[in-house]
Coordinates of C-alpha atoms in Angstrom, one line a residue:
M27 CA -6.2 28.5 -24.5
S28 CA -3.0 29.6 -26.0
L29 CA -0.9 28.1 -29.1
S30 CA 2.1 27.3 -26.9
E31 CA -0.2 25.1 -24.6
V32 CA -1.8 23.4 -27.8
T33 CA 1.7 22.9 -29.1
E34 CA 2.7 21.5 -26.0
R35 CA -0.3 19.0 -25.9
I36 CA 0.3 18.1 -29.7
S37 CA 4.0 17.4 -28.9
R38 CA 3.2 15.3 -26.0
K39 CA 0.9 12.9 -28.1
L40 CA 3.5 12.5 -30.6
E41 CA 6.2 11.6 -28.3
A42 CA 3.8 9.1 -26.5
K43 CA 3.8 7.4 -29.8
G44 CA 7.7 7.3 -30.2
A45 CA 8.3 10.5 -32.5
Q46 CA 10.5 13.4 -31.9
P47 CA 8.7 16.4 -32.9
D48 CA 9.8 19.7 -33.5
R49 CA 7.6 22.2 -31.2
Q50 CA 8.8 25.3 -33.1
K51 CA 7.6 23.8 -36.4
I52 CA 4.4 22.5 -35.0
E53 CA 3.6 26.2 -33.1
S54 CA 4.4 27.5 -36.6
R55 CA 2.1 25.6 -38.4
L56 CA -0.8 26.4 -35.8
R57 CA -0.2 30.2 -36.1
R58 CA -0.4 30.2 -39.6
L59 CA -3.5 28.3 -39.6
V60 CA -5.0 30.6 -36.9
E61 CA -3.8 34.2 -37.8
E62 CA -3.2 34.3 -41.3
F63 CA -6.2 31.8 -42.4
G64 CA -8.7 32.5 -39.5
V65 CA -9.1 28.9 -38.5
N66 CA -10.4 28.3 -35.0
T67 CA -7.9 26.9 -32.5
A68 CA -9.8 23.8 -32.1
E69 CA -9.9 22.8 -35.8
A70 CA -6.1 24.1 -36.1
E71 CA -4.9 21.5 -33.4
R72 CA -6.9 18.6 -35.4
T73 CA -5.5 19.6 -38.7
V74 CA -2.0 19.8 -37.4
T75 CA -2.2 16.5 -35.3
G76 CA -3.4 14.7 -38.4
D77 CA -0.7 16.0 -40.8
L78 CA 1.9 15.2 -38.1
A79 CA 0.5 11.7 -37.7
R80 CA 0.8 11.4 -41.2
E81 CA 4.5 12.5 -41.7
Y82 CA 5.5 10.2 -38.8
N83 CA 3.3 7.2 -39.9
L84 CA 1.6 7.2 -36.9
T85 CA -1.7 5.5 -35.8
G86 CA -4.0 6.3 -32.8
V87 CA -3.1 9.9 -32.7
G88 CA -6.4 11.8 -32.5
S89 CA -6.9 15.4 -31.4
T90 CA -8.0 16.0 -27.9
S91 CA -11.3 14.5 -26.9
T92 CA -13.8 16.1 -25.5
E93 CA -15.8 13.0 -24.8
L94 CA -16.4 12.6 -21.0
R95 CA -15.2 9.6 -19.9
Q96 CA -15.8 7.3 -16.7
M97 CA -13.0 6.6 -14.8
S98 CA -13.6 3.0 -14.4
E99 CA -13.0 2.7 -18.7
I100 CA -9.7 4.4 -18.6
V101 CA -6.4 2.6 -19.3
P102 CA -2.7 4.2 -19.6
G103 CA -2.0 5.8 -22.8
E104 CA -5.2 7.4 -23.4
W105 CA -5.8 11.5 -23.1
V106 CA -8.8 12.3 -21.5
T107 CA -11.7 14.5 -20.3
I108 CA -13.1 13.6 -16.9
E109 CA -15.4 15.1 -14.3
G110 CA -14.7 14.0 -10.8
K111 CA -14.4 14.9 -7.1
I112 CA -11.5 15.6 -5.2
V113 CA -11.8 12.7 -2.4
A114 CA -7.9 13.2 -1.4
L115 CA -5.1 15.7 -1.4
T116 CA -1.7 14.2 -0.3
P117 CA 1.6 16.4 0.5
S118 CA 3.8 17.1 -2.7
L119 CA 7.3 15.6 -2.1
S120 CA 8.9 17.3 -4.9
P121 CA 8.8 20.9 -6.0
S122 CA 8.1 20.1 -9.6
I123 CA 4.5 18.5 -8.3
A124 CA 2.2 21.3 -7.5
Q125 CA -0.7 18.9 -6.2
N126 CA -1.6 15.4 -6.0
G127 CA -4.3 13.0 -4.6
I128 CA -7.1 11.1 -5.4
I129 CA -10.2 11.8 -7.8
A130 CA -13.6 10.2 -8.1
D131 CA -16.3 9.8 -10.0
S132 CA -19.3 7.3 -9.6
S133 CA -17.6 4.7 -11.3
G134 CA -14.2 4.5 -9.7
A135 CA -10.9 6.6 -8.3
M136 CA -7.6 7.2 -9.4
R137 CA -4.7 9.1 -8.2
F138 CA -3.8 12.5 -10.0
V139 CA -0.5 14.6 -10.3
A140 CA -0.5 18.3 -11.3
W141 CA 3.0 19.4 -12.6
A142 CA 4.0 22.6 -11.2
R143 CA 5.6 23.8 -14.7
G144 CA 1.9 23.8 -16.2
D145 CA 0.5 26.2 -13.3
P146 CA -2.3 24.6 -12.6
P147 CA -5.0 26.1 -10.7
A148 CA -5.2 24.8 -7.3
M149 CA -8.1 22.0 -6.8
E150 CA -9.8 22.0 -3.4
Y151 CA -11.0 19.1 -1.4
G152 CA -14.4 18.1 -1.6
H153 CA -15.1 20.2 -4.8
W154 CA -15.9 18.6 -8.4
Y155 CA -14.0 19.7 -11.5
R156 CA -14.1 19.2 -15.1
I157 CA -10.4 18.1 -16.4
E158 CA -9.6 18.0 -20.1
S159 CA -6.7 17.1 -22.1
A160 CA -5.1 15.1 -19.2
V161 CA -2.8 12.1 -20.2
V162 CA -3.2 9.0 -18.2
D163 CA 0.1 6.7 -17.5
E164 CA 0.4 3.9 -15.5
Y165 CA 1.9 4.4 -11.7
K166 CA 2.8 1.5 -9.2
G167 CA 0.6 -1.1 -11.9
A168 CA -2.5 1.4 -11.8
P169 CA -3.6 4.1 -14.2
N170 CA -2.6 7.4 -13.3
L171 CA -3.9 10.9 -14.4
K172 CA -1.2 13.5 -15.2
I173 CA -2.2 17.2 -15.4
H174 CA 0.5 19.2 -17.3
S175 CA 0.5 22.4 -19.4
G176 CA -2.0 21.6 -21.8
T177 CA -4.9 20.3 -19.6
T178 CA -8.0 22.7 -18.8
I179 CA -9.4 22.7 -15.2
A180 CA -12.6 24.0 -14.6
R181 CA -14.6 24.0 -11.2
M182 CA -17.9 22.7 -11.3
E183 CA -21.1 23.8 -9.4
K184 CA -22.0 20.2 -8.6
D185 CA -22.4 18.7 -5.0
A186 CA -23.6 15.4 -6.1
P187 CA -22.9 12.8 -3.4
L188 CA -20.6 10.0 -3.9
L189 CA -21.1 6.5 -3.1
P190 CA -18.0 4.4 -3.5
S191 CA -18.6 0.7 -4.2
I192 CA -16.7 -1.7 -1.5
T193 CA -14.4 -4.2 -3.0
P194 CA -13.9 -7.4 -1.4
I195 CA -10.3 -7.8 -0.2
A196 CA -9.6 -10.7 -2.3
E197 CA -10.6 -8.5 -5.7
L198 CA -8.5 -5.3 -4.7
K199 CA -5.7 -4.3 -7.2
P200 CA -3.4 -1.5 -7.4
G201 CA -4.7 1.9 -7.4
V202 CA -7.4 3.0 -5.3
G203 CA -10.1 0.8 -3.3
S204 CA -12.7 0.9 -0.6
V205 CA -13.2 -1.9 1.6
R206 CA -15.5 -2.9 4.7
A207 CA -13.0 -4.5 6.9
K208 CA -12.2 -5.7 10.4
V209 CA -9.0 -5.0 12.3
I210 CA -7.6 -8.5 13.3
Q211 CA -3.8 -7.7 14.2
N212 CA -1.4 -4.9 15.3
W213 CA 1.9 -5.1 14.5
E214 CA 4.8 -3.5 16.2
V215 CA 5.6 -0.2 13.9
S216 CA 8.9 -0.3 12.2
H217 CA 9.6 3.2 11.1
D218 CA 9.3 6.6 12.9
R219 CA 7.0 8.0 10.7
M220 CA 4.8 5.2 10.9
L221 CA 1.4 5.6 13.2
Q222 CA -0.1 1.9 12.9
T223 CA 0.2 -1.0 10.9
G224 CA -1.3 -4.4 11.3
L225 CA -3.8 -6.8 9.3
L226 CA -7.4 -6.3 7.9
G227 CA -9.8 -8.8 7.0
D228 CA -13.1 -9.5 5.3
E229 CA -15.0 -12.6 4.2
T230 CA -12.8 -13.2 1.3
G231 CA -9.3 -12.7 3.1
T232 CA -6.8 -10.3 4.7
I233 CA -4.5 -7.4 3.5
K234 CA -1.7 -5.4 5.6
F235 CA -2.4 -1.8 6.5
V236 CA -0.6 1.1 7.4
I237 CA -1.2 4.6 8.6
W238 CA 1.6 6.9 8.2
K239 CA 1.7 9.9 11.2
E240 CA -0.3 13.0 10.0
E241 CA -2.3 15.6 11.4
G242 CA -5.9 14.4 11.6
K243 CA -5.1 10.7 11.2
D244 CA -6.3 8.3 13.9
K245 CA -5.3 4.9 14.8
L246 CA -7.9 2.0 13.8
E247 CA -9.3 -0.1 17.0
L248 CA -8.7 -3.9 17.3
D249 CA -11.8 -6.3 16.2
T250 CA -13.7 -3.3 15.0
V251 CA -15.1 -3.2 11.5
Y252 CA -14.4 -0.2 9.5
N253 CA -15.6 1.1 6.1
I254 CA -12.6 2.7 4.6
F255 CA -13.1 4.9 1.6
Y256 CA -10.4 5.6 -1.2
A257 CA -7.4 3.7 0.4
T258 CA -4.5 3.5 -1.8
V259 CA -3.8 0.0 -2.9
D260 CA -0.2 -0.7 -3.6
E261 CA 1.8 -3.8 -4.7
Y262 CA 5.4 -4.8 -3.3
N263 CA 7.0 -8.4 -4.2
G264 CA 3.8 -9.7 -5.4
R265 CA 1.8 -8.7 -2.2
L266 CA -0.9 -5.9 -1.7
S267 CA -1.3 -3.6 1.1
L268 CA -3.7 -0.6 1.8
A269 CA -2.1 2.9 2.9
L270 CA -5.0 4.5 4.7
N271 CA -3.6 8.2 4.8
T272 CA -6.0 9.3 1.6
A273 CA -8.7 7.4 2.9
M274 CA -11.8 8.1 5.1
Y275 CA -12.6 5.4 7.6
I276 CA -15.8 5.4 9.7
S277 CA -16.4 2.3 12.4
D278 CA -19.2 0.1 11.7
E279 CA -21.2 -1.7 14.4
G280 CA -21.7 -5.0 12.4
D281 CA -19.3 -7.7 12.7
I282 CA -17.3 -9.8 9.8
E283 CA -16.2 -13.6 9.8
V284 CA -12.9 -13.4 8.5
G285 CA -11.8 -15.6 5.7
R286 CA -8.2 -16.7 6.3
N287 CA -5.9 -17.1 3.2
E288 CA -3.2 -18.9 5.6
T289 CA -0.3 -20.4 4.8
E290 CA 0.4 -23.7 6.7
I291 CA 4.1 -24.8 7.1
Q292 CA 5.4 -28.3 8.6
G293 CA 9.2 -28.6 9.6
A294 CA 11.5 -28.5 12.4
L295 CA 12.5 -25.4 14.4
V296 CA 16.5 -25.3 13.2
H297 CA 17.3 -21.7 14.6
I298 CA 15.9 -19.5 17.6
A299 CA 17.2 -15.9 16.6
P300 CA 18.3 -13.1 19.2
G301 CA 15.5 -10.8 20.2
S302 CA 13.2 -13.9 21.1
G303 CA 11.9 -14.9 24.8
L304 CA 11.4 -12.0 27.2
I305 CA 11.6 -8.7 25.8
K306 CA 10.8 -5.0 26.8
R307 CA 8.3 -2.9 24.8
C308 CA 7.9 1.1 24.7
P309 CA 5.1 2.1 26.7
V310 CA 4.1 5.3 24.9
E311 CA 0.8 5.2 23.0
G312 CA 1.2 4.0 19.3
C313 CA 4.8 3.0 19.8
N314 CA 5.0 -0.6 21.1
R315 CA 9.1 -0.8 19.7
T316 CA 11.1 -3.2 21.3
L317 CA 13.7 -1.7 24.0
S318 CA 17.4 -2.3 24.1
R319 CA 18.8 -4.1 27.4
Q320 CA 19.0 -0.4 28.9
N321 CA 15.6 0.2 28.5
Y322 CA 16.3 2.8 25.4
C323 CA 13.7 3.3 22.5
P324 CA 15.1 4.8 19.3
V325 CA 12.3 7.3 19.1
H326 CA 11.3 8.2 22.8
E327 CA 14.7 7.5 24.4
I328 CA 14.8 6.0 28.0
Q329 CA 11.5 4.3 29.2
P330 CA 12.1 3.2 32.6
E331 CA 8.1 2.2 32.9
F332 CA 8.5 -0.3 30.2
R333 CA 6.2 -3.4 29.6
Y334 CA 7.3 -7.1 29.3
D335 CA 6.2 -9.1 26.5
L336 CA 7.3 -12.8 25.1
R337 CA 7.8 -13.3 21.2
L338 CA 9.8 -15.8 19.4
K339 CA 12.0 -15.4 15.8
A340 CA 13.0 -18.7 14.6
V341 CA 13.5 -20.7 11.4
L342 CA 11.2 -23.4 10.6
D343 CA 12.7 -25.8 8.0
D344 CA 10.7 -28.2 6.2
G345 CA 13.5 -30.0 4.2
I346 CA 12.8 -28.2 1.2
Q347 CA 12.8 -24.6 2.2
A348 CA 13.4 -22.7 5.2
K349 CA 11.1 -20.0 6.5
N350 CA 11.4 -17.2 8.8
I351 CA 8.6 -16.9 11.4
L352 CA 7.6 -14.6 14.2
M353 CA 5.1 -15.9 17.0
Q354 CA 3.6 -13.6 19.4
R355 CA 3.1 -14.0 23.0
E356 CA -0.3 -16.2 23.2
V357 CA 1.5 -18.7 20.7
V358 CA 4.9 -18.5 22.4
E359 CA 3.0 -19.4 26.0
R360 CA 1.2 -22.4 24.6
L361 CA 4.4 -23.7 22.7
A362 CA 6.9 -23.0 25.2
G363 CA 4.7 -24.0 28.4
I364 CA 5.5 -20.6 30.2
T365 CA 3.4 -17.8 30.6
L366 CA 4.5 -14.2 30.7
D367 CA 3.9 -13.6 34.3
E368 CA 6.0 -16.7 35.1
A369 CA 8.9 -15.6 32.8
V370 CA 8.9 -12.0 34.4
G371 CA 9.4 -13.6 37.8
I372 CA 12.0 -15.9 36.9
A373 CA 13.9 -13.3 35.1
E374 CA 13.6 -10.8 37.9
T375 CA 15.2 -13.6 40.4
N376 CA 17.6 -15.6 38.2
P377 CA 21.0 -14.0 37.8
L378 CA 21.1 -14.9 34.1
G379 CA 18.0 -12.5 34.0
M380 CA 16.3 -12.2 30.8
D381 CA 18.8 -14.5 29.2
E382 CA 17.4 -17.4 31.3
I383 CA 13.9 -17.1 29.6
F384 CA 15.6 -17.1 26.0
Y385 CA 17.4 -20.3 27.1
R386 CA 14.2 -22.0 28.7
I387 CA 12.4 -21.4 25.2
R388 CA 14.9 -22.4 23.0
N389 CA 15.4 -25.7 24.8
A390 CA 11.7 -26.4 24.7
V391 CA 11.2 -25.8 21.3
L392 CA 14.7 -25.9 19.1
G393 CA 14.8 -29.2 17.0
R394 CA 11.4 -30.3 17.6
Y395 CA 8.4 -30.5 14.5
Y396 CA 5.6 -28.5 14.4
T397 CA 2.8 -27.7 12.4
C398 CA 2.4 -23.5 11.9
S399 CA -0.4 -21.3 10.0
G400 CA -0.6 -17.8 9.6
N401 CA -0.4 -14.8 7.1
E402 CA 3.0 -14.4 5.4
F403 CA 4.5 -10.8 4.7
G404 CA 7.6 -9.7 3.8
G405 CA 9.0 -13.3 3.7
R406 CA 8.3 -13.9 7.1
L407 CA 5.5 -16.0 8.4
L408 CA 3.5 -14.5 11.3
V409 CA 2.1 -17.3 13.2
D410 CA -1.5 -17.4 14.4
S411 CA -1.3 -21.0 15.5
C412 CA 1.2 -23.5 16.1
S413 CA 1.1 -27.1 17.4
P414 CA 3.5 -30.3 17.5
A415 CA 3.8 -32.3 14.5
T416 CA 2.7 -35.9 15.0
F417 CA 5.6 -38.3 14.1
K418 CA 4.6 -41.2 11.7
P419 CA 6.9 -44.0 11.0
E420 CA 5.7 -45.2 8.1
E421 CA 6.2 -42.0 6.3
L422 CA 9.7 -41.9 7.4
A423 CA 10.0 -45.4 6.2
G424 CA 8.8 -44.7 3.1
L425 CA 11.1 -41.7 2.5
L426 CA 14.1 -43.7 3.5
N427 CA 13.3 -46.4 1.1
R428 CA 12.8 -43.9 -1.7
A429 CA 16.1 -42.3 -1.0
G430 CA 17.7 -45.6 -1.3
G431 CA 16.1 -46.4 -4.4
E432 CA 17.4 -42.7 -6.2
A433 CA 20.7 -43.5 -4.5
A434 CA 20.9 -46.9 -6.5

């Protein structure tokens, strides 16, 4: 390893502790020890690091540790040496990044990024590597391995199988996770690059998943159980989701009794939003987007062979807060008392067309009280079930009495 690389490594350690070291002075000290006094590079690094730590009054600044660490033990802020298998490589979105992906050992897995300025050797998917003097920081709430100019990478002649441990959905945290879960919902995709999104569940709860369009990636089948290894676990607005582009997923013949972490809200439907009622969807496989009145899909353009669907976008108010809700066809049919076939028949023979269905559904549900339950995502309740709320006169009287007492 060159002295400039050792200089860079020492500098990064000191900077991580808040110091502003002079790289030229560091390299000068190293050269004096190595070239004038014949000290080996490792000993010179330890000496210079210790001297500078005392000068800057820093603690916890050691030399590069060659002690092998398990990934499950690693926390942000450390310099580490690990041995792991490359289980995923993801496209680099910046010229400053040479490689990124996921590396795993028997204890766990984490994301890594290799910076291009360090000119690191390219690592291959499915192979084991020993990585020395990498720094661990935090990315999206999880440890992230950074490979820089002072890091050494050596391919290992090792082919040990990895058996990732399955984590219950309720115990997932940001980073990398493996689950055994069932596909319980497919949702309409909201982005041109998105292949599929929906809801996965196991015995402990549910979680949103997404698969982005990428060569070799297939959609998951509804009501099928999958073993999903090395998915990326992200957090947004306090909620976790699984991105499966880094993952390998294999269908399982078994079944899962999905535990529901459902939200239940009772209140009045105070607003029916445009886009409710009878709608048209794009028939192209994997799309399912809502079409305009002119049968136009924003991705696949005009689609004369569209398919009809029912949905309800509304606001449910419980007197304290208003919640945006979304109901799919089965719930809308039960609530509004009209089937999809009946709605299509009316729309095709009535002068108002699809607007007639909007008005009929709005008149059937607006202003009425319901108890709705489902999963909350992005500030919206995705309703699984909804039933009319039972009116209890004694409760209303109690509320009126309490209101009168407060006013007095």
